Amino acid sequence: MFAIPKIISLENKAVKILPLSINHTDELFNISIDDGENIFYHMFFGPFINKNEVEQHITNFLKKPNTKNFVIYSLRMKKIVGCASISDINTTHGSAELSNIWYMKTAQKTEVNTNTIYLLLSHLFDKLGYRRVFWKCDVLNNKSKKAATRLGFKAEGIFKKHMIIKGRNRDTAWFAITFDNWQQVKTNLKSKLVF
C-alpha cells in the first residue's frame, strides 16, 4: 500500500502550496472574477457569480473522496493566485491525478505553475514513491495540453465521448509521468524553476 498524500504545506522560492479551506472563500472569489469565463470554460465548475457559490464549491471539494485540495500562494505576488488538487488517489497501485488546476489571469504563463507542479510531483514520486501521476483535460483545451507536455507529461491517448461538461461533449486527452521517467522529468523541471 502507498501512503495517502497528507500535505500540510509545500514551499520553494516561488510558491507555497497550502491546504484549501473555507477560509479561502473571499480570496478565491476575488481571483475567480479575473477573466472567469475563460478560466473556467473547460472546468467542471465555475464561473462563480458570488461568494456563496465559491463557498459551496469549496465545501463540495473538501468532501471529495481520494482528493487533496490546495490553494497556491505566489511569493512574488504576495497573494493566493489559484488552486490545484491531487485527485483519484489510488493507494493500492500508487497512482494519482493532478487536477482542478486554475490560476488568475496574471499568474498564468509565469513561474507559478511550473513550481507548483514540480513540488506536487516531487512529493508524490520522491517522498511517497508513487508509480504514476496523470493529467487529463478536454481535448479542445490547448493550453492545458501544452502545459502538460511542457511539464514532462507524455500523451497517452484520447477517450472519445468521455464526459458531458456544462452541456458539451468532452473527448478527454490523457497524459502521464511514470516512476521510470520521473528522474529525467525532474531534471528538466528543475532547470525551468526560474522566476
Coordinates of C-alpha atoms in Angstrom, one line a residue:
M1 CA 0.0 0.0 0.0
F2 CA 1.1 3.5 -0.8
A3 CA 0.6 6.4 1.6
I4 CA -2.2 8.9 1.1
P5 CA -0.6 12.4 0.5
K6 CA -1.1 14.3 3.7
I7 CA 0.4 17.6 2.7
I8 CA 0.5 20.3 5.4
S9 CA 2.3 22.7 3.0
L10 CA 4.9 22.6 0.4
E11 CA 7.1 25.6 -0.5
N12 CA 10.1 26.8 -2.6
K13 CA 11.3 30.2 -3.5
A14 CA 8.3 30.9 -5.8
V15 CA 5.2 29.3 -4.3
K16 CA 3.5 28.0 -1.2
I17 CA 1.0 25.1 -1.6
L18 CA -1.5 25.2 1.3
P19 CA -4.5 23.1 2.1
L20 CA -7.7 24.5 0.8
S21 CA -10.2 25.7 3.4
I22 CA -13.5 27.5 3.7
N23 CA -11.4 30.5 4.9
H24 CA -10.2 31.0 1.4
T25 CA -13.6 31.9 0.1
D26 CA -13.1 35.6 -0.3
E27 CA -9.7 35.3 -1.9
L28 CA -10.8 32.7 -4.4
F29 CA -13.9 34.6 -5.3
N30 CA -11.8 37.8 -5.9
I31 CA -9.3 35.9 -8.2
S32 CA -12.0 33.9 -9.9
I33 CA -13.7 37.0 -11.4
D34 CA -10.4 37.8 -13.2
D35 CA -11.5 36.7 -16.6
G36 CA -13.6 34.0 -15.0
E37 CA -15.5 32.9 -18.2
N38 CA -12.3 31.9 -19.9
I39 CA -10.6 30.4 -16.8
F40 CA -13.5 28.0 -16.1
Y41 CA -14.6 27.2 -19.7
H42 CA -13.2 23.7 -19.6
M43 CA -13.7 23.1 -15.9
F44 CA -16.5 21.1 -14.2
F45 CA -17.2 24.2 -12.0
G46 CA -17.3 28.0 -12.3
P47 CA -17.5 30.7 -13.2
F48 CA -18.8 31.9 -9.8
I49 CA -21.5 34.5 -9.6
N50 CA -20.9 35.3 -5.9
K51 CA -19.0 34.3 -2.7
N52 CA -21.8 31.8 -1.7
E53 CA -21.1 29.8 -4.9
V54 CA -17.4 29.7 -4.1
E55 CA -18.1 28.6 -0.5
Q56 CA -20.3 25.8 -1.8
H57 CA -17.7 24.8 -4.3
I58 CA -15.1 24.6 -1.5
T59 CA -17.4 22.7 0.7
N60 CA -18.1 20.2 -2.1
F61 CA -14.4 19.8 -2.9
L62 CA -13.5 19.1 0.7
K63 CA -15.9 16.2 0.8
K64 CA -14.5 14.6 -2.3
P65 CA -13.0 11.1 -1.6
N66 CA -9.4 10.3 -2.6
T67 CA -8.7 14.0 -3.2
K68 CA -6.5 16.6 -1.6
N69 CA -7.2 20.2 -2.5
F70 CA -4.9 23.2 -2.3
V71 CA -4.5 26.9 -2.8
I72 CA -1.4 28.3 -4.5
Y73 CA 0.3 31.3 -2.9
S74 CA 2.7 33.3 -5.1
L75 CA 5.6 34.7 -3.1
R76 CA 6.4 37.2 -5.8
M77 CA 2.8 38.5 -6.0
K78 CA 2.3 38.1 -2.2
K79 CA -1.2 36.5 -2.6
I80 CA -3.2 33.4 -3.4
V81 CA -3.4 33.1 -7.2
G82 CA -5.2 29.8 -7.8
C83 CA -5.9 26.2 -6.9
A84 CA -4.7 22.6 -7.6
S85 CA -5.7 19.1 -6.5
I86 CA -4.3 15.7 -6.1
S87 CA -7.2 13.5 -7.0
D88 CA -8.2 10.0 -7.9
I89 CA -5.6 8.8 -5.3
N90 CA -5.1 5.1 -5.6
T91 CA -3.0 3.8 -2.7
T92 CA -3.2 0.2 -3.9
H93 CA -1.4 1.0 -7.2
G94 CA 0.5 4.2 -6.3
S95 CA -1.2 6.5 -8.8
A96 CA -2.9 9.9 -8.6
E97 CA -4.0 12.7 -10.9
L98 CA -3.0 16.4 -10.8
S99 CA -6.3 18.2 -11.5
N100 CA -8.6 21.2 -11.0
I101 CA -5.7 23.5 -11.7
W102 CA -6.6 27.1 -12.3
Y103 CA -4.9 30.4 -11.8
M104 CA -5.9 34.1 -12.1
K105 CA -5.0 35.5 -15.5
T106 CA -2.0 37.4 -14.2
A107 CA -0.4 34.3 -12.8
Q108 CA -0.8 32.3 -16.0
K109 CA 2.3 31.7 -18.1
T110 CA 4.5 32.7 -15.1
E111 CA 6.7 30.8 -12.7
V112 CA 3.7 29.7 -10.6
N113 CA 2.5 26.6 -12.5
T114 CA 6.0 25.1 -13.1
N115 CA 6.9 25.5 -9.4
T116 CA 3.6 24.2 -8.2
I117 CA 3.6 21.1 -10.4
Y118 CA 7.3 20.4 -9.6
L119 CA 6.5 20.4 -5.8
L120 CA 3.5 18.2 -6.2
L121 CA 5.3 15.7 -8.4
S122 CA 8.3 15.6 -6.2
H123 CA 6.1 14.9 -3.2
L124 CA 4.3 12.1 -4.9
F125 CA 7.3 10.4 -6.6
D126 CA 10.2 11.2 -4.2
K127 CA 8.6 11.2 -0.8
L128 CA 5.7 8.7 -1.3
G129 CA 7.2 6.5 -4.0
Y130 CA 4.2 6.7 -6.4
R131 CA 4.4 4.9 -9.7
R132 CA 2.2 7.1 -11.9
V133 CA 0.9 10.6 -11.9
F134 CA -1.6 11.5 -14.7
W135 CA -3.2 14.7 -16.1
K136 CA -6.3 14.8 -18.2
C137 CA -8.1 17.5 -19.9
D138 CA -10.7 18.4 -22.6
V139 CA -9.1 17.6 -26.0
L140 CA -10.1 21.1 -27.0
N141 CA -8.1 22.7 -24.1
N142 CA -5.0 23.5 -26.0
K143 CA -3.5 25.5 -23.1
S144 CA -3.8 22.5 -20.7
K145 CA -2.4 20.1 -23.3
K146 CA 0.6 22.4 -24.0
A147 CA 1.2 22.8 -20.2
A148 CA 1.1 19.0 -19.7
T149 CA 3.7 18.4 -22.4
R150 CA 5.9 21.3 -21.3
L151 CA 5.9 19.9 -17.8
G152 CA 7.0 16.4 -18.9
F153 CA 3.8 14.5 -19.1
K154 CA 3.6 12.1 -22.1
A155 CA 0.5 11.9 -24.2
E156 CA -1.3 8.5 -23.8
G157 CA -4.4 8.9 -25.9
I158 CA -7.9 10.2 -26.1
F159 CA -11.1 8.9 -24.6
K160 CA -13.9 9.7 -27.1
K161 CA -17.2 10.9 -25.7
H162 CA -15.8 10.6 -22.3
M163 CA -17.9 13.1 -20.4
I164 CA -20.5 15.8 -20.7
I165 CA -19.2 19.1 -19.3
K166 CA -21.7 22.0 -19.0
G167 CA -23.9 20.5 -21.7
R168 CA -21.0 19.9 -24.1
N169 CA -19.4 16.7 -25.2
R170 CA -15.9 16.2 -23.9
D171 CA -13.3 14.0 -25.5
T172 CA -10.6 13.6 -22.9
A173 CA -6.8 13.7 -23.6
W174 CA -4.7 11.7 -21.1
F175 CA -1.1 12.4 -20.2
A176 CA 1.2 10.7 -17.6
I177 CA 4.5 10.6 -15.9
T178 CA 5.7 7.3 -14.5
F179 CA 8.3 6.5 -11.9
D180 CA 10.7 5.2 -14.6
N181 CA 10.9 8.5 -16.4
W182 CA 10.5 10.8 -13.3
Q183 CA 14.2 11.5 -12.8
Q184 CA 14.6 12.8 -16.4
V185 CA 11.4 14.9 -16.0
K186 CA 12.6 16.1 -12.6
T187 CA 15.9 17.3 -14.1
N188 CA 14.1 19.1 -16.9
L189 CA 11.7 20.7 -14.5
K190 CA 14.4 21.9 -12.1
S191 CA 16.1 23.7 -15.0
K192 CA 12.9 25.6 -15.5
L193 CA 12.4 26.8 -11.9
V194 CA 13.4 30.3 -12.9
F195 CA 11.5 33.3 -11.7

